[in-house]
Amino acid sequence: MRSIRPPFAARRGRSARRRTSPALAAVGVAAALALTATACDSGGDTASGPPTASASQGGDGKIQIPDDIKNKLKEHGIDVDKWKGGAWKNWDKDEWLRQADDFINPIIKGLWDPARMRGADDPDKNKGVDDADLTGDQGVTDPEPAPVTARAVQTSYHANVPEAGKVFFDSPEGTMVCSATVVEDPAHPGKSNLVWTAGHCVHAGKKGGWYRNIAFVPSYNDSGRTAAQLESAPREEVAPYGVWWSDWAQTSDQWIEHGGPTGGQGASYDYAVLHVTPEKGSGGKSLEETVGSALPVNFNAPAVPKVSSITATGYPAAAPFDGQKLYQCTDRPGRLSVAQADPTMYRIGCTMTGGSSGGGWVATGSDGKPALVSNTSIGPVKFGWLAGPRLGDVAKGVYDSVSAKYAGR
């Protein structure tokens, strides 16, 4: 089976491409046959122009960092000016914040320019697992599904899947990308600033900490232009609804404590919720109001045998894809058990590759309306299927916690 996790091949410039073994959280993959969670991908790690940090913009046009973020930076001995000037690139083990309440992500204005976003789509060689890793006493696993060819979403993406977008972030080994979904916020009906993605897209798991410069771009490349056409495209075309920085992120304690690059470790709890804020302001509008839609999340989805079909959406970046266009797969799910003690995962046939991790899985609920029921987490050595966690009480706890944190704001 092949991993769809974020490989860590850093690229400097469009002409030099270097492929290395993939890993999540800067941990090398030890064996060619080991299940790895994820579908992210990597790119360059340089920004054009001197960045400036912030999380909000005042009336004078100057970027301001909220006091709570400033204080958190100071608590960890981080100088704001040094951070925005490039100190965030220090991935020393002692400086890599790990705990659930340690997340800090001040906006660096202009960091995610079109070239840097494009550079986060380099495919890389990934490794996976042999079938022996999915047998024995691990619980219920259905036969491997037949591959379902990913189909390109018709443009404009916003008109067809307005909740979909890309998450960009920096890791110790370079710039990477995942997929994500705008979801409803029970504390702010119709005005959500919440985004759902995979846990491995924000935190490295048991051997690492929080990634940095995490930002969400809804309807990335909305008109479906080619990579060549995007090289000359302005930021407004690449990110038509703006760049939204995560001012808070939360994943499961299980992912933080057990998540890893091989063996599907933590995959059953591989999800995260972001609260985001616009880099340049949005005229007072929330993310949901800006894109015009947000999906409800179903934490009581029917058991696998009762789900007629699931549609997975994402921006696959590993060959034969290039990460610039949105794709979908629809299939009747089966069951995948990675560890007996962990919840059984959904599995569907799908040929999407690295970069699609974190993308939403949508099913029609009992009310006849679509709802998010999972996200892409793991895949095999030879692309042909994807698996995602079934959302239950732990996932709801993560979601409710982020919603409650901003309920009075």
Short mmCIF file of N, CA, C and O in Angstrom, two decimals, residues 118-175:
data_model
loop_
_atom_site.label_atom_id
_atom_site.label_comp_id
_atom_site.label_asym_id
_atom_site.label_seq_id
_atom_site.Cartn_x
_atom_site.Cartn_y
_atom_site.Cartn_z
N ARG A 118 2.03 27.33 -5.46
CA ARG A 118 2.29 26.38 -6.55
C ARG A 118 3.39 25.41 -6.18
O ARG A 118 3.36 24.24 -6.51
N GLY A 119 4.41 25.91 -5.48
CA GLY A 119 5.56 25.09 -5.13
C GLY A 119 5.27 24.05 -4.07
O GLY A 119 6.14 23.23 -3.77
N ALA A 120 4.08 24.05 -3.50
CA ALA A 120 3.75 23.08 -2.46
C ALA A 120 3.12 21.82 -3.03
O ALA A 120 2.49 21.07 -2.32
N ASP A 121 3.30 21.60 -4.35
CA ASP A 121 2.60 20.45 -4.94
C ASP A 121 3.54 19.39 -5.50
O ASP A 121 3.12 18.53 -6.24
N ASP A 122 4.83 19.46 -5.18
CA ASP A 122 5.76 18.49 -5.71
C ASP A 122 5.42 17.07 -5.28
O ASP A 122 5.43 16.76 -4.10
N PRO A 123 5.16 16.17 -6.22
CA PRO A 123 4.93 14.78 -5.83
C PRO A 123 6.24 14.14 -5.40
O PRO A 123 7.31 14.57 -5.77
N ASP A 124 6.14 13.09 -4.62
CA ASP A 124 7.33 12.42 -4.13
C ASP A 124 7.06 10.93 -4.04
O ASP A 124 5.91 10.50 -4.03
N LYS A 125 8.11 10.15 -3.96
CA LYS A 125 7.95 8.72 -3.81
C LYS A 125 7.44 8.42 -2.41
O LYS A 125 7.95 8.93 -1.44
N ASN A 126 6.41 7.59 -2.36
CA ASN A 126 5.83 7.23 -1.08
C ASN A 126 5.92 5.74 -0.85
O ASN A 126 6.11 4.97 -1.79
N LYS A 127 5.78 5.34 0.38
CA LYS A 127 5.86 3.93 0.72
C LYS A 127 4.60 3.52 1.46
O LYS A 127 3.89 4.34 2.00
N GLY A 128 4.34 2.22 1.49
CA GLY A 128 3.11 1.74 2.11
C GLY A 128 3.29 0.43 2.83
O GLY A 128 4.30 0.18 3.43
N VAL A 129 2.30 -0.44 2.72
CA VAL A 129 2.24 -1.64 3.55
C VAL A 129 1.84 -2.85 2.71
O VAL A 129 1.16 -2.71 1.72
N ASP A 130 2.24 -4.02 3.14
CA ASP A 130 1.72 -5.19 2.44
C ASP A 130 0.47 -5.67 3.16
O ASP A 130 0.16 -5.25 4.27
N ASP A 131 -0.26 -6.55 2.51
CA ASP A 131 -1.57 -6.94 3.03
C ASP A 131 -1.50 -7.60 4.40
O ASP A 131 -2.47 -7.63 5.14
N ALA A 132 -0.35 -8.15 4.75
CA ALA A 132 -0.22 -8.82 6.04
C ALA A 132 -0.45 -7.87 7.20
O ALA A 132 -0.83 -8.28 8.29
N ASP A 133 -0.24 -6.59 6.97
CA ASP A 133 -0.43 -5.61 8.04
C ASP A 133 -1.89 -5.34 8.34
O ASP A 133 -2.22 -4.62 9.28
N LEU A 134 -2.79 -5.86 7.51
CA LEU A 134 -4.22 -5.59 7.68
C LEU A 134 -5.01 -6.84 8.00
O LEU A 134 -6.21 -6.90 7.82
N THR A 135 -4.35 -7.89 8.45
CA THR A 135 -5.04 -9.12 8.75
C THR A 135 -4.83 -9.51 10.20
O THR A 135 -4.29 -8.75 10.99
N GLY A 136 -5.23 -10.73 10.56
CA GLY A 136 -5.04 -11.19 11.92
C GLY A 136 -6.19 -10.77 12.81
O GLY A 136 -7.36 -10.87 12.44
N ASP A 137 -5.88 -10.26 14.01
CA ASP A 137 -6.92 -9.98 15.00
C ASP A 137 -7.27 -8.50 15.05
O ASP A 137 -7.68 -7.98 16.07
N GLN A 138 -7.11 -7.80 13.94
CA GLN A 138 -7.29 -6.35 13.96
C GLN A 138 -8.74 -5.90 13.85
O GLN A 138 -9.01 -4.72 13.83
N GLY A 139 -9.67 -6.83 13.74
CA GLY A 139 -11.05 -6.42 13.61
C GLY A 139 -11.55 -6.63 12.20
O GLY A 139 -10.98 -7.39 11.41
N VAL A 140 -12.63 -5.93 11.84
CA VAL A 140 -13.29 -6.17 10.56
C VAL A 140 -12.62 -5.38 9.44
O VAL A 140 -12.49 -4.16 9.52
N THR A 141 -12.20 -6.08 8.42
CA THR A 141 -11.68 -5.44 7.21
C THR A 141 -12.32 -6.11 6.01
O THR A 141 -12.22 -7.33 5.84
N ASP A 142 -13.01 -5.35 5.19
CA ASP A 142 -13.64 -5.88 3.99
C ASP A 142 -12.63 -6.04 2.87
O ASP A 142 -11.54 -5.46 2.92
N PRO A 143 -12.98 -6.81 1.84
CA PRO A 143 -12.07 -6.97 0.70
C PRO A 143 -11.68 -5.61 0.11
O PRO A 143 -12.46 -4.66 0.14
N GLU A 144 -10.47 -5.54 -0.39
CA GLU A 144 -10.00 -4.29 -0.99
C GLU A 144 -10.91 -3.86 -2.13
O GLU A 144 -11.25 -4.65 -3.00
N PRO A 145 -11.32 -2.59 -2.14
CA PRO A 145 -12.24 -2.14 -3.19
C PRO A 145 -11.55 -2.02 -4.54
O PRO A 145 -10.34 -1.83 -4.61
N ALA A 146 -12.34 -2.13 -5.59
CA ALA A 146 -11.80 -1.90 -6.93
C ALA A 146 -11.47 -0.42 -7.08
O ALA A 146 -12.18 0.43 -6.54
N PRO A 147 -10.38 -0.08 -7.78
CA PRO A 147 -10.03 1.33 -7.96
C PRO A 147 -11.15 2.10 -8.65
O PRO A 147 -11.79 1.59 -9.57
N VAL A 148 -11.39 3.30 -8.19
CA VAL A 148 -12.33 4.22 -8.83
C VAL A 148 -11.53 5.38 -9.37
O VAL A 148 -10.80 6.05 -8.62
N THR A 149 -11.61 5.61 -10.66
CA THR A 149 -10.84 6.68 -11.28
C THR A 149 -11.34 8.04 -10.82
O THR A 149 -12.53 8.35 -10.93
N ALA A 150 -10.43 8.84 -10.28
CA ALA A 150 -10.80 10.18 -9.84
C ALA A 150 -11.23 11.02 -11.02
O ALA A 150 -10.61 11.00 -12.08
N ARG A 151 -12.32 11.75 -10.85
CA ARG A 151 -12.82 12.59 -11.93
C ARG A 151 -12.58 14.06 -11.59
O ARG A 151 -12.70 14.48 -10.43
N ALA A 152 -12.24 14.83 -12.61
CA ALA A 152 -12.00 16.26 -12.41
C ALA A 152 -13.31 16.98 -12.11
O ALA A 152 -14.33 16.73 -12.75
N VAL A 153 -13.29 17.85 -11.11
CA VAL A 153 -14.46 18.66 -10.79
C VAL A 153 -14.60 19.74 -11.85
O VAL A 153 -13.62 20.38 -12.24
N GLN A 154 -15.81 19.94 -12.32
CA GLN A 154 -16.05 20.97 -13.31
C GLN A 154 -15.84 22.35 -12.71
O GLN A 154 -16.11 22.59 -11.55
N THR A 155 -15.34 23.26 -13.52
CA THR A 155 -15.17 24.64 -13.08
C THR A 155 -16.47 25.41 -13.32
O THR A 155 -17.26 25.05 -14.19
N SER A 156 -16.69 26.47 -12.53
CA SER A 156 -15.80 26.87 -11.45
C SER A 156 -15.95 25.93 -10.26
O SER A 156 -17.04 25.42 -10.00
N TYR A 157 -14.86 25.70 -9.54
CA TYR A 157 -14.92 24.84 -8.37
C TYR A 157 -15.90 25.39 -7.36
O TYR A 157 -16.63 24.65 -6.70
N HIS A 158 -15.89 26.71 -7.22
CA HIS A 158 -16.77 27.34 -6.24
C HIS A 158 -18.23 27.07 -6.53
O HIS A 158 -19.05 26.93 -5.61
N ALA A 159 -18.59 26.98 -7.79
CA ALA A 159 -19.98 26.73 -8.16
C ALA A 159 -20.39 25.29 -7.87
O ALA A 159 -21.58 25.01 -7.67
N ASN A 160 -19.43 24.38 -7.83
CA ASN A 160 -19.74 22.96 -7.67
C ASN A 160 -19.40 22.40 -6.30
O ASN A 160 -20.14 21.57 -5.76
N VAL A 161 -18.27 22.84 -5.72
CA VAL A 161 -17.89 22.38 -4.37
C VAL A 161 -17.35 23.59 -3.60
O VAL A 161 -16.15 23.71 -3.33
N PRO A 162 -18.23 24.53 -3.24
CA PRO A 162 -17.77 25.79 -2.63
C PRO A 162 -17.07 25.62 -1.29
O PRO A 162 -16.32 26.51 -0.86
N GLU A 163 -17.27 24.48 -0.62
CA GLU A 163 -16.65 24.28 0.69
C GLU A 163 -15.20 23.80 0.60
O GLU A 163 -14.48 23.80 1.59
N ALA A 164 -14.76 23.36 -0.58
CA ALA A 164 -13.45 22.74 -0.72
C ALA A 164 -12.34 23.76 -0.89
O ALA A 164 -12.54 24.86 -1.41
N GLY A 165 -11.14 23.39 -0.45
CA GLY A 165 -9.97 24.25 -0.62
C GLY A 165 -8.71 23.52 -0.24
O GLY A 165 -8.71 22.31 0.02
N LYS A 166 -7.59 24.26 -0.18
CA LYS A 166 -6.29 23.69 0.14
C LYS A 166 -5.75 24.30 1.43
O LYS A 166 -5.92 25.48 1.69
N VAL A 167 -5.07 23.46 2.21
CA VAL A 167 -4.35 23.92 3.40
C VAL A 167 -2.86 23.90 3.08
O VAL A 167 -2.33 22.89 2.62
N PHE A 168 -2.20 25.02 3.31
CA PHE A 168 -0.75 25.12 3.12
C PHE A 168 -0.09 25.25 4.49
O PHE A 168 -0.62 25.89 5.39
N PHE A 169 1.11 24.65 4.63
CA PHE A 169 1.82 24.74 5.91
C PHE A 169 3.29 24.44 5.71
O PHE A 169 3.70 23.89 4.68
N ASP A 170 4.09 24.84 6.69
CA ASP A 170 5.52 24.59 6.66
C ASP A 170 5.89 23.53 7.68
O ASP A 170 5.37 23.53 8.81
N SER A 171 6.80 22.65 7.28
CA SER A 171 7.29 21.57 8.12
C SER A 171 8.81 21.68 8.22
O SER A 171 9.42 22.50 7.54
N PRO A 172 9.45 20.84 9.02
CA PRO A 172 10.92 20.90 9.10
C PRO A 172 11.60 20.65 7.76
O PRO A 172 12.73 21.08 7.55
N GLU A 173 10.94 19.95 6.85
CA GLU A 173 11.56 19.60 5.58
C GLU A 173 11.06 20.40 4.40
O GLU A 173 11.42 20.11 3.27
N GLY A 174 10.20 21.38 4.61
CA GLY A 174 9.75 22.19 3.49
C GLY A 174 8.28 22.56 3.56
O GLY A 174 7.59 22.34 4.54
N THR A 175 7.81 23.11 2.46
CA THR A 175 6.44 23.58 2.34
C THR A 175 5.55 22.44 1.86
O THR A 175 5.90 21.73 0.93
#
